[in-house]
Amino acid sequence: ETGVTQTPRHLVMGMTNKKSLKCEQHLGHNAMYWYKQSAKKPLELMFVYNFKEQTENNSVPSRFSPECPNSSHLFLHLHTLQPEDSALYLCASSQEVRIGQFFGPGTRLTVL
Amino acid sequence: KQEVTQIPAALSVPEGENLVLNCSFTDSAIYNLQWFRQDPGKGLTSLLLIQSSQREQTSGRLNASLDKSSGRSTLYIAASQPGDSATYLCAVDSGGYQKVTFGIGTKLQVIP
């Protein structure tokens, strides 16, 4: 049990759909992250939130919209996605630099 | 820009063998280095975290070493078991919540 949960675990959506991914951490951490993992590529950091404030957006297309209402919850809102957005989306959290990140199980997203 | 390389990309060994996974990074100014395990289609599980001031960390049959000056880390797995089959990822934290760089991983198969 990692203390970081993600829902849904699997999602299939059409290119015109709107959906949201949810992440919740039960570790009392202050920072939360969204990563994208595609086949045969390193994890790509998408967004970082520190104390609910977004501190980094790594040139992610606007069809991905993050939301962090509090330090325990993180959402990724999806709209008009492309087939190449199909990937495993991972959420992580950390307290500070010296502790490292704890990951959730991921959401497997397929865009048709 | 930090770059992380993991060699080999894939490894297949018979059960019971001791093995070493390698991780190299280009910028030695790091805060910590973390080894993760990822099972197919799942999230990442943290195995060992080595702070920049440490040389090694041990957990059960796993031992991770860090040589910052040469930009290298190794993960040693003793007496490998089929349950160790997974992809092993190395992540280097260069400071701050957003400066974590992942390798592409080594896919390990332990044959019974």
Coordinates of N, CA and C in Angstrom, one line a residue:
Chain A
E1 N 0.8 -1.2 0.0 CA 0.0 0.0 0.0 C 0.9 1.2 0.0
T2 N 0.8 2.1 -1.0 CA 1.7 3.2 -1.2 C 1.1 4.4 -0.5
G3 N -0.1 4.5 -0.2 CA -0.7 5.7 0.4 C -1.1 6.7 -0.6
V4 N -1.0 6.4 -1.9 CA -1.4 7.2 -3.0 C -2.4 6.4 -3.8
T5 N -3.6 6.9 -4.0 CA -4.6 6.2 -4.7 C -5.0 7.0 -6.0
Q6 N -5.4 6.3 -7.0 CA -5.8 6.9 -8.3 C -7.0 6.2 -8.8
T7 N -7.9 7.0 -9.3 CA -9.2 6.5 -9.9 C -9.5 7.3 -11.2
P8 N -10.0 6.7 -12.2 CA -10.2 5.2 -12.4 C -8.8 4.6 -12.7
R9 N -8.8 3.3 -12.6 CA -7.6 2.5 -13.0 C -7.4 2.4 -14.5
H10 N -8.6 2.3 -15.1 CA -8.6 2.2 -16.6 C -9.6 3.2 -17.1
L11 N -9.3 3.8 -18.3 CA -10.2 4.7 -18.9 C -10.1 4.7 -20.4
V12 N -11.2 4.5 -21.1 CA -11.3 4.5 -22.5 C -12.2 5.7 -22.9
M13 N -11.7 6.6 -23.7 CA -12.5 7.7 -24.1 C -12.3 8.1 -25.6
G14 N -13.3 8.7 -26.2 CA -13.2 9.2 -27.5 C -12.5 10.5 -27.5
M15 N -12.2 11.0 -28.7 CA -11.4 12.2 -28.8 C -12.3 13.4 -28.5
T16 N -13.6 13.3 -28.4 CA -14.4 14.5 -28.1 C -14.9 14.4 -26.7
N17 N -14.6 13.4 -25.9 CA -15.1 13.3 -24.6 C -14.3 14.2 -23.6
K18 N -15.0 14.4 -22.5 CA -14.3 15.1 -21.3 C -14.3 14.2 -20.1
K19 N -13.2 14.0 -19.5 CA -13.1 13.1 -18.4 C -12.1 13.7 -17.4
S20 N -12.1 13.1 -16.2 CA -11.1 13.6 -15.2 C -10.5 12.4 -14.5
L21 N -9.2 12.5 -14.2 CA -8.5 11.6 -13.4 C -8.3 12.1 -12.0
K22 N -8.4 11.2 -11.0 CA -8.3 11.7 -9.6 C -7.2 11.0 -8.9
C23 N -6.5 11.8 -8.0 CA -5.4 11.2 -7.2 C -5.6 11.7 -5.8
E24 N -5.4 10.9 -4.8 CA -5.5 11.2 -3.4 C -4.3 10.6 -2.7
Q25 N -3.7 11.5 -1.9 CA -2.6 10.9 -1.1 C -2.9 11.0 0.4
H26 N -2.6 10.0 1.2 CA -2.9 9.9 2.6 C -1.6 9.9 3.4
L27 N -0.6 10.6 2.9 CA 0.7 10.6 3.5 C 1.1 11.9 4.2
G28 N 0.2 12.9 4.1 CA 0.5 14.2 4.7 C 1.5 15.0 3.9
H29 N 1.7 14.6 2.7 CA 2.7 15.3 1.9 C 2.2 16.7 1.4
N30 N 3.2 17.5 1.0 CA 2.9 18.9 0.5 C 2.9 19.0 -1.0
A31 N 3.6 18.1 -1.7 CA 3.8 18.3 -3.1 C 3.1 17.1 -3.8
M32 N 2.5 17.4 -5.0 CA 1.9 16.3 -5.8 C 2.3 16.6 -7.2
Y33 N 2.3 15.4 -8.0 CA 2.8 15.5 -9.3 C 1.9 14.6 -10.3
W34 N 1.9 15.0 -11.5 CA 1.3 14.2 -12.6 C 2.5 13.8 -13.5
Y35 N 2.6 12.5 -13.9 CA 3.5 12.0 -14.8 C 2.8 11.3 -16.0
K36 N 3.4 11.3 -17.1 CA 2.9 10.5 -18.2 C 4.0 9.4 -18.6
Q37 N 3.5 8.2 -18.7 CA 4.5 7.1 -19.1 C 4.0 6.5 -20.3
S38 N 4.8 6.6 -21.4 CA 4.5 6.0 -22.7 C 5.5 4.9 -22.9
A39 N 5.1 3.9 -23.7 CA 6.0 2.8 -24.0 C 7.4 3.2 -24.4
K40 N 8.4 2.6 -23.8 CA 9.8 2.8 -24.2 C 10.3 4.2 -24.1
K41 N 9.6 5.0 -23.2 CA 10.1 6.3 -22.9 C 10.2 6.5 -21.4
P42 N 11.1 7.4 -21.0 CA 11.2 7.7 -19.5 C 9.9 8.4 -19.1
L43 N 9.7 8.3 -17.8 CA 8.5 9.1 -17.3 C 8.7 10.6 -17.6
E44 N 7.6 11.2 -18.0 CA 7.6 12.6 -18.4 C 6.8 13.3 -17.3
L45 N 7.5 14.3 -16.6 CA 6.8 15.1 -15.6 C 5.9 16.1 -16.3
M46 N 4.6 16.1 -15.9 CA 3.7 17.0 -16.6 C 3.4 18.3 -15.7
F47 N 3.0 18.1 -14.5 CA 2.7 19.2 -13.6 C 3.2 18.9 -12.2
V48 N 3.5 20.0 -11.4 CA 3.9 19.9 -10.1 C 3.1 20.9 -9.2
Y49 N 2.6 20.5 -8.1 CA 1.9 21.3 -7.2 C 2.6 21.3 -5.8
N50 N 2.9 22.4 -5.3 CA 3.5 22.5 -4.0 C 2.6 23.4 -3.1
F51 N 2.1 22.8 -2.0 CA 1.1 23.5 -1.2 C 0.0 24.1 -2.0
K52 N -0.6 23.3 -2.9 CA -1.7 23.6 -3.7 C -1.4 24.6 -4.9
E53 N -0.2 25.1 -4.9 CA 0.1 26.0 -6.0 C 0.9 25.3 -7.1
Q54 N 0.5 25.6 -8.3 CA 1.3 24.9 -9.4 C 2.6 25.6 -9.6
T55 N 3.7 24.8 -9.5 CA 5.0 25.3 -9.6 C 5.7 25.0 -11.0
E56 N 5.1 24.1 -11.7 CA 5.7 23.7 -13.0 C 4.7 23.1 -13.9
N57 N 4.8 23.6 -15.1 CA 4.0 23.0 -16.2 C 5.0 22.8 -17.4
N58 N 5.3 21.5 -17.6 CA 6.3 21.2 -18.6 C 5.8 21.2 -20.0
S59 N 5.4 22.4 -20.4 CA 4.9 22.5 -21.8 C 3.9 21.5 -22.2
V60 N 3.0 21.3 -21.3 CA 1.9 20.3 -21.5 C 0.8 21.0 -22.3
P61 N 0.2 20.3 -23.4 CA -0.9 20.9 -24.1 C -2.1 21.2 -23.3
S62 N -2.8 22.3 -23.7 CA -3.9 22.8 -22.9 C -5.1 21.8 -22.8
R63 N -5.0 20.8 -23.6 CA -6.1 19.8 -23.4 C -6.0 19.0 -22.1
F64 N -4.9 19.1 -21.4 CA -4.7 18.6 -20.1 C -4.8 19.8 -19.1
S65 N -5.7 19.7 -18.2 CA -5.9 20.8 -17.2 C -5.8 20.2 -15.8
P66 N -4.8 20.6 -15.0 CA -4.7 20.1 -13.6 C -5.5 21.0 -12.7
E67 N -5.9 20.3 -11.5 CA -6.5 21.0 -10.5 C -6.1 20.4 -9.2
C68 N -5.8 21.3 -8.2 CA -5.3 20.8 -6.9 C -6.1 21.6 -5.8
P69 N -7.3 21.1 -5.4 CA -8.1 21.9 -4.5 C -7.5 21.9 -3.0
N70 N -6.7 20.9 -2.7 CA -6.0 20.9 -1.4 C -4.8 20.0 -1.5
S71 N -4.0 20.0 -0.5 CA -2.7 19.2 -0.6 C -2.9 17.7 -0.7
S72 N -4.1 17.2 -0.5 CA -4.3 15.8 -0.5 C -4.9 15.3 -1.8
H73 N -5.5 16.2 -2.6 CA -6.2 15.8 -3.8 C -5.6 16.5 -5.1
L74 N -5.6 15.7 -6.1 CA -5.1 16.3 -7.4 C -5.9 15.7 -8.5
F75 N -6.3 16.5 -9.4 CA -7.1 16.1 -10.6 C -6.4 16.4 -11.9
L76 N -6.7 15.6 -12.9 CA -6.3 15.9 -14.2 C -7.5 15.9 -15.2
H77 N -7.9 17.1 -15.6 CA -9.1 17.1 -16.5 C -8.6 17.0 -17.9
L78 N -9.4 16.1 -18.7 CA -9.0 15.8 -20.0 C -10.1 16.2 -21.0
H79 N -9.7 16.8 -22.1 CA -10.7 17.1 -23.1 C -10.1 17.2 -24.5
T80 N -10.8 16.7 -25.5 CA -10.4 16.7 -26.9 C -9.0 16.1 -27.0
L81 N -8.8 14.9 -26.4 CA -7.5 14.3 -26.5 C -7.2 13.7 -27.8
Q82 N -6.0 13.3 -28.1 CA -5.5 12.7 -29.3 C -5.1 11.2 -29.0
P83 N -5.1 10.4 -30.0 CA -4.7 9.0 -29.8 C -3.3 8.9 -29.2
E84 N -2.4 9.8 -29.5 CA -1.1 9.7 -28.9 C -1.0 10.1 -27.5
D85 N -2.1 10.5 -26.9 CA -2.2 10.8 -25.5 C -2.4 9.5 -24.7
S86 N -2.7 8.4 -25.4 CA -2.9 7.1 -24.7 C -1.6 6.8 -24.0
A87 N -1.7 6.5 -22.7 CA -0.5 6.2 -21.9 C -0.9 5.8 -20.5
L88 N 0.0 5.6 -19.6 CA -0.2 5.4 -18.2 C 0.0 6.7 -17.5
Y89 N -0.9 7.2 -16.8 CA -0.8 8.5 -16.1 C -0.6 8.2 -14.6
L90 N 0.5 8.6 -14.1 CA 0.9 8.3 -12.7 C 0.9 9.6 -11.9
C91 N 0.3 9.5 -10.7 CA 0.4 10.5 -9.7 C 1.4 10.2 -8.6
A92 N 2.0 11.2 -8.1 CA 3.0 11.0 -7.0 C 2.9 12.1 -6.0
S93 N 3.5 11.8 -4.8 CA 3.5 12.9 -3.8 C 4.9 12.8 -3.1
S94 N 5.3 13.9 -2.5 CA 6.5 13.9 -1.7 C 6.3 15.0 -0.6
Q95 N 7.1 14.8 0.5 CA 7.1 15.8 1.6 C 8.1 16.9 1.3
E96 N 9.3 16.4 0.9 CA 10.3 17.3 0.6 C 11.4 16.6 -0.2
V97 N 12.4 17.3 -0.6 CA 13.4 16.8 -1.5 C 14.0 15.5 -1.0
R98 N 14.3 15.5 0.3 CA 15.1 14.4 0.8 C 14.4 13.1 1.1
I99 N 13.1 13.1 0.8 CA 12.3 11.9 1.1 C 12.0 11.1 -0.1
G100 N 11.9 11.8 -1.2 CA 11.6 11.0 -2.4 C 10.1 11.0 -2.7
Q101 N 9.7 10.5 -3.8 CA 8.4 10.5 -4.3 C 7.7 9.1 -4.1
F102 N 6.4 9.1 -3.7 CA 5.6 7.9 -3.6 C 4.6 8.0 -4.7
F103 N 4.4 6.8 -5.4 CA 3.6 6.8 -6.6 C 2.3 6.1 -6.3
G104 N 1.2 6.5 -7.1 CA 0.0 5.7 -7.1 C 0.1 4.6 -8.2
P105 N -0.9 3.8 -8.3 CA -0.9 2.7 -9.2 C -1.1 3.1 -10.7
G106 N -1.6 4.3 -10.9 CA -1.7 4.8 -12.3 C -3.1 4.6 -12.9
T107 N -3.4 5.4 -13.9 CA -4.6 5.2 -14.7 C -4.1 4.9 -16.1
R108 N -4.6 3.8 -16.7 CA -4.3 3.4 -18.0 C -5.3 4.1 -18.9
L109 N -4.9 5.0 -19.7 CA -5.8 5.8 -20.6 C -5.6 5.4 -22.0
T110 N -6.8 5.1 -22.7 CA -6.8 4.8 -24.1 C -7.7 5.8 -24.8
V111 N -7.2 6.5 -25.8 CA -8.0 7.4 -26.5 C -8.2 6.9 -27.9
L112 N -9.5 6.7 -28.2 CA -9.9 6.1 -29.5 C -10.1 7.2 -30.6
Chain B
K1 N 21.5 19.9 -18.3 CA 20.3 19.1 -18.2 C 20.7 17.7 -17.8
Q2 N 20.1 17.2 -16.7 CA 20.4 15.9 -16.2 C 19.9 14.8 -17.2
E3 N 20.8 13.8 -17.4 CA 20.4 12.7 -18.2 C 20.7 11.4 -17.4
V4 N 19.8 10.5 -17.5 CA 19.9 9.2 -16.7 C 19.9 8.1 -17.7
T5 N 20.9 7.2 -17.6 CA 20.9 6.1 -18.5 C 21.0 4.8 -17.7
Q6 N 20.2 3.8 -18.1 CA 20.2 2.5 -17.4 C 20.6 1.4 -18.4
I7 N 21.6 0.6 -18.0 CA 22.1 -0.4 -18.8 C 22.2 -1.7 -17.9
P8 N 21.7 -2.9 -18.4 CA 21.2 -3.1 -19.7 C 19.7 -2.7 -19.8
A9 N 19.1 -2.6 -21.0 CA 17.7 -2.3 -21.1 C 16.9 -3.5 -20.7
A10 N 17.4 -4.7 -20.9 CA 16.7 -5.9 -20.5 C 17.7 -7.0 -20.1
L11 N 17.3 -7.8 -19.1 CA 18.2 -8.8 -18.6 C 17.4 -10.1 -18.2
S12 N 17.9 -11.2 -18.6 CA 17.2 -12.5 -18.2 C 18.2 -13.4 -17.5
V13 N 17.9 -13.8 -16.3 CA 18.8 -14.6 -15.5 C 18.1 -15.8 -14.9
P14 N 18.8 -16.9 -14.6 CA 18.2 -18.0 -14.0 C 18.0 -17.7 -12.5
E15 N 17.0 -18.3 -11.9 CA 16.7 -18.1 -10.5 C 17.9 -18.5 -9.6
G16 N 18.1 -17.7 -8.6 CA 19.2 -17.9 -7.7 C 20.5 -17.1 -8.0
E17 N 20.5 -16.5 -9.2 CA 21.7 -15.8 -9.5 C 21.7 -14.4 -8.9
N18 N 22.9 -13.9 -8.6 CA 23.1 -12.6 -8.1 C 23.2 -11.7 -9.3
L19 N 22.7 -10.5 -9.3 CA 22.8 -9.6 -10.5 C 22.9 -8.2 -10.1
V20 N 23.4 -7.4 -11.0 CA 23.7 -5.9 -10.8 C 23.0 -5.2 -11.9
L21 N 22.2 -4.2 -11.6 CA 21.6 -3.2 -12.5 C 22.4 -1.9 -12.4
N22 N 22.6 -1.2 -13.5 CA 23.4 0.0 -13.5 C 22.6 1.2 -13.9
C23 N 23.0 2.3 -13.3 CA 22.3 3.6 -13.5 C 23.5 4.6 -13.6
S24 N 23.5 5.4 -14.6 CA 24.5 6.5 -14.7 C 23.8 7.8 -15.0
F25 N 24.4 8.9 -14.4 CA 23.8 10.2 -14.6 C 24.9 11.2 -14.9
T26 N 24.5 12.3 -15.6 CA 25.5 13.2 -16.2 C 25.9 14.3 -15.3
D27 N 25.0 14.7 -14.4 CA 25.3 15.8 -13.5 C 25.4 15.3 -12.1
S28 N 26.6 15.4 -11.5 CA 26.8 14.8 -10.2 C 26.2 15.6 -9.0
A29 N 25.7 16.8 -9.3 CA 25.1 17.6 -8.2 C 23.7 17.2 -7.9
I30 N 23.6 16.1 -7.1 CA 22.3 15.5 -6.9 C 22.0 15.6 -5.4
Y31 N 20.7 15.6 -5.1 CA 20.2 15.5 -3.7 C 20.1 14.0 -3.3
N32 N 19.5 13.2 -4.1 CA 19.3 11.8 -3.8 C 19.1 11.0 -5.1
L33 N 19.1 9.7 -4.9 CA 18.8 8.8 -6.0 C 17.9 7.7 -5.5
Q34 N 16.9 7.4 -6.3 CA 15.9 6.5 -5.8 C 15.8 5.4 -6.9
W35 N 15.7 4.1 -6.4 CA 15.4 3.0 -7.2 C 13.9 2.6 -7.0
F36 N 13.3 2.3 -8.1 CA 11.9 1.9 -8.1 C 11.7 0.6 -8.8
R37 N 10.7 -0.1 -8.5 CA 10.3 -1.3 -9.2 C 8.9 -1.0 -9.8
Q38 N 8.7 -1.5 -11.1 CA 7.4 -1.3 -11.7 C 7.0 -2.6 -12.4
D39 N 5.8 -3.2 -11.9 CA 5.3 -4.3 -12.6 C 4.4 -3.9 -13.7
P40 N 4.2 -4.8 -14.7 CA 3.6 -4.4 -16.0 C 2.2 -3.7 -15.7
G41 N 2.0 -2.5 -16.3 CA 0.8 -1.8 -16.2 C 0.5 -1.2 -14.8
K42 N 1.5 -1.3 -14.0 CA 1.2 -0.8 -12.6 C 2.1 0.5 -12.3
G43 N 1.8 1.0 -11.1 CA 2.6 2.2 -10.7 C 4.0 1.8 -10.2
L44 N 4.7 2.7 -9.7 CA 6.1 2.5 -9.2 C 6.1 2.3 -7.7
T45 N 6.9 1.3 -7.3 CA 7.1 1.0 -5.9 C 8.5 1.4 -5.5
S46 N 8.7 2.2 -4.5 CA 10.0 2.6 -4.1 C 10.7 1.5 -3.4
L47 N 12.0 1.3 -3.8 CA 12.8 0.2 -3.3 C 13.8 0.7 -2.3
L48 N 14.6 1.7 -2.8 CA 15.7 2.2 -1.9 C 15.9 3.7 -2.3
L49 N 16.2 4.5 -1.3 CA 16.5 5.9 -1.5 C 17.9 6.2 -0.9
I50 N 18.8 6.7 -1.7 CA 20.1 7.0 -1.2 C 20.3 8.5 -1.2
Q51 N 20.6 9.1 -0.1 CA 20.8 10.5 0.0 C 22.2 10.8 -0.6
S52 N 22.4 12.0 -1.0 CA 23.7 12.4 -1.6 C 24.9 12.2 -0.7
S53 N 24.7 12.2 0.6 CA 25.8 12.0 1.5 C 26.1 10.5 1.8
Q54 N 25.3 9.7 1.3 CA 25.4 8.2 1.6 C 26.1 7.5 0.5
R55 N 26.6 6.3 0.8 CA 27.3 5.5 -0.2 C 26.5 4.3 -0.6
E56 N 25.6 3.9 0.3 CA 24.8 2.7 0.0 C 23.6 2.6 0.9
Q57 N 22.6 1.8 0.5 CA 21.5 1.5 1.3 C 21.1 0.0 1.0
T58 N 20.6 -0.6 2.1 CA 20.3 -2.0 2.0 C 18.9 -2.3 2.5
S59 N 18.2 -3.2 1.8 CA 16.9 -3.6 2.2 C 16.7 -5.1 1.8
G60 N 16.8 -6.0 2.7 CA 16.7 -7.4 2.4 C 17.7 -7.9 1.5
R61 N 17.3 -8.4 0.3 CA 18.2 -8.9 -0.7 C 18.7 -7.8 -1.6
L62 N 18.3 -6.6 -1.4 CA 18.7 -5.5 -2.3 C 19.7 -4.6 -1.6
N63 N 20.7 -4.2 -2.5 CA 21.7 -3.2 -2.0 C 21.9 -2.2 -3.1
A64 N 21.8 -1.0 -2.8 CA 22.0 0.1 -3.8 C 23.2 0.9 -3.4
S65 N 24.1 1.2 -4.3 CA 25.3 2.0 -4.0 C 25.3 3.3 -4.8
L66 N 26.0 4.3 -4.4 CA 26.0 5.6 -5.1 C 27.4 6.1 -5.1
D67 N 27.9 6.4 -6.3 CA 29.2 7.1 -6.5 C 28.9 8.4 -7.2
K68 N 28.8 9.4 -6.5 CA 28.4 10.7 -7.1 C 29.5 11.2 -8.0
S69 N 30.7 11.1 -7.6 CA 31.8 11.6 -8.4 C 31.9 11.0 -9.8
S70 N 31.5 9.8 -9.9 CA 31.6 9.1 -11.2 C 30.2 9.1 -11.9
G71 N 29.2 9.6 -11.2 CA 27.8 9.6 -11.7 C 27.2 8.2 -11.9
R72 N 27.4 7.3 -10.9 CA 27.0 6.0 -11.1 C 26.2 5.5 -9.8
S73 N 25.3 4.6 -10.1 CA 24.6 3.9 -9.0 C 24.4 2.5 -9.5
T74 N 24.5 1.5 -8.6 CA 24.2 0.1 -8.9 C 23.1 -0.4 -7.9
L75 N 22.3 -1.3 -8.5 CA 21.3 -2.0 -7.6 C 21.7 -3.5 -7.7
Y76 N 22.1 -4.0 -6.6 CA 22.5 -5.4 -6.5 C 21.4 -6.2 -5.9
I77 N 21.0 -7.3 -6.6 CA 19.9 -8.2 -6.1 C 20.6 -9.5 -5.9
A78 N 20.5 -10.0 -4.7 CA 21.1 -11.3 -4.3 C 20.0 -12.4 -4.4
A79 N 20.5 -13.5 -4.8 CA 19.7 -14.7 -4.9 C 18.3 -14.4 -5.5
S80 N 18.4 -14.1 -6.8 CA 17.2 -13.6 -7.5 C 16.1 -14.7 -7.5
Q81 N 14.8 -14.2 -7.5 CA 13.6 -15.1 -7.5 C 12.7 -14.7 -8.7
P82 N 11.9 -15.6 -9.1 CA 11.0 -15.2 -10.2 C 10.1 -14.0 -9.9
G83 N 9.8 -13.8 -8.6 CA 9.0 -12.7 -8.2 C 9.7 -11.3 -8.3
D84 N 11.0 -11.4 -8.6 CA 11.8 -10.2 -8.8 C 11.6 -9.7 -10.2
S85 N 11.0 -10.4 -11.1 CA 10.8 -10.0 -12.5 C 9.9 -8.8 -12.5
A86 N 10.4 -7.7 -13.1 CA 9.8 -6.4 -13.2 C 10.7 -5.5 -13.9
T87 N 10.3 -4.3 -14.1 CA 11.2 -3.2 -14.6 C 11.7 -2.4 -13.5
Y88 N 13.0 -2.2 -13.5 CA 13.6 -1.4 -12.4 C 14.0 0.0 -12.9
L89 N 13.6 1.0 -12.3 CA 13.8 2.4 -12.7 C 14.7 3.1 -11.7
C90 N 15.5 3.9 -12.2 CA 16.4 4.8 -11.4 C 15.9 6.2 -11.6
A91 N 15.9 7.0 -10.5 CA 15.4 8.4 -10.6 C 16.4 9.2 -9.8
V92 N 16.9 10.3 -10.4 CA 17.8 11.2 -9.8 C 17.2 12.5 -9.5
D93 N 17.3 12.9 -8.3 CA 16.7 14.2 -7.8 C 17.8 15.2 -7.8
S94 N 17.7 16.2 -8.6 CA 18.8 17.2 -8.7 C 18.4 18.5 -7.9
G95 N 17.4 18.4 -7.2 CA 17.0 19.5 -6.3 C 15.7 20.1 -6.6
G96 N 14.9 20.4 -5.6 CA 13.6 20.9 -5.9 C 12.6 19.9 -6.2
Y97 N 11.3 20.3 -6.1 CA 10.3 19.3 -6.3 C 10.2 18.9 -7.8
Q98 N 10.6 19.7 -8.7 CA 10.4 19.4 -10.1 C 11.6 18.8 -10.8
K99 N 12.8 18.7 -10.2 CA 14.0 18.3 -10.9 C 14.3 16.9 -10.7
V100 N 13.4 16.0 -11.0 CA 13.7 14.6 -10.9 C 13.7 14.0 -12.3
T101 N 14.8 13.3 -12.6 CA 14.9 12.7 -13.9 C 15.0 11.2 -13.8
F102 N 14.2 10.5 -14.6 CA 14.1 9.1 -14.6 C 14.9 8.5 -15.8
G103 N 15.4 7.3 -15.5 CA 15.9 6.5 -16.6 C 14.7 5.7 -17.2
I104 N 15.0 5.0 -18.3 CA 14.0 4.3 -19.1 C 13.8 2.9 -18.5
G105 N 14.7 2.5 -17.6 CA 14.5 1.3 -16.9 C 15.2 0.1 -17.4
T106 N 15.4 -0.9 -16.6 CA 15.9 -2.2 -17.0 C 14.8 -3.3 -16.7
K107 N 14.5 -4.0 -17.8 CA 13.4 -5.0 -17.6 C 14.1 -6.3 -17.2
L108 N 13.8 -6.8 -16.1 CA 14.4 -8.0 -15.5 C 13.5 -9.2 -15.6
Q109 N 14.0 -10.3 -16.1 CA 13.2 -11.6 -16.1 C 14.0 -12.6 -15.3
V110 N 13.5 -13.2 -14.3 CA 14.1 -14.3 -13.6 C 13.4 -15.6 -13.9
I111 N 14.2 -16.5 -14.5 CA 13.6 -17.7 -15.0 C 13.7 -18.8 -13.9
P112 N 12.5 -19.5 -13.6 CA 12.5 -20.5 -12.6 C 13.4 -21.7 -13.0

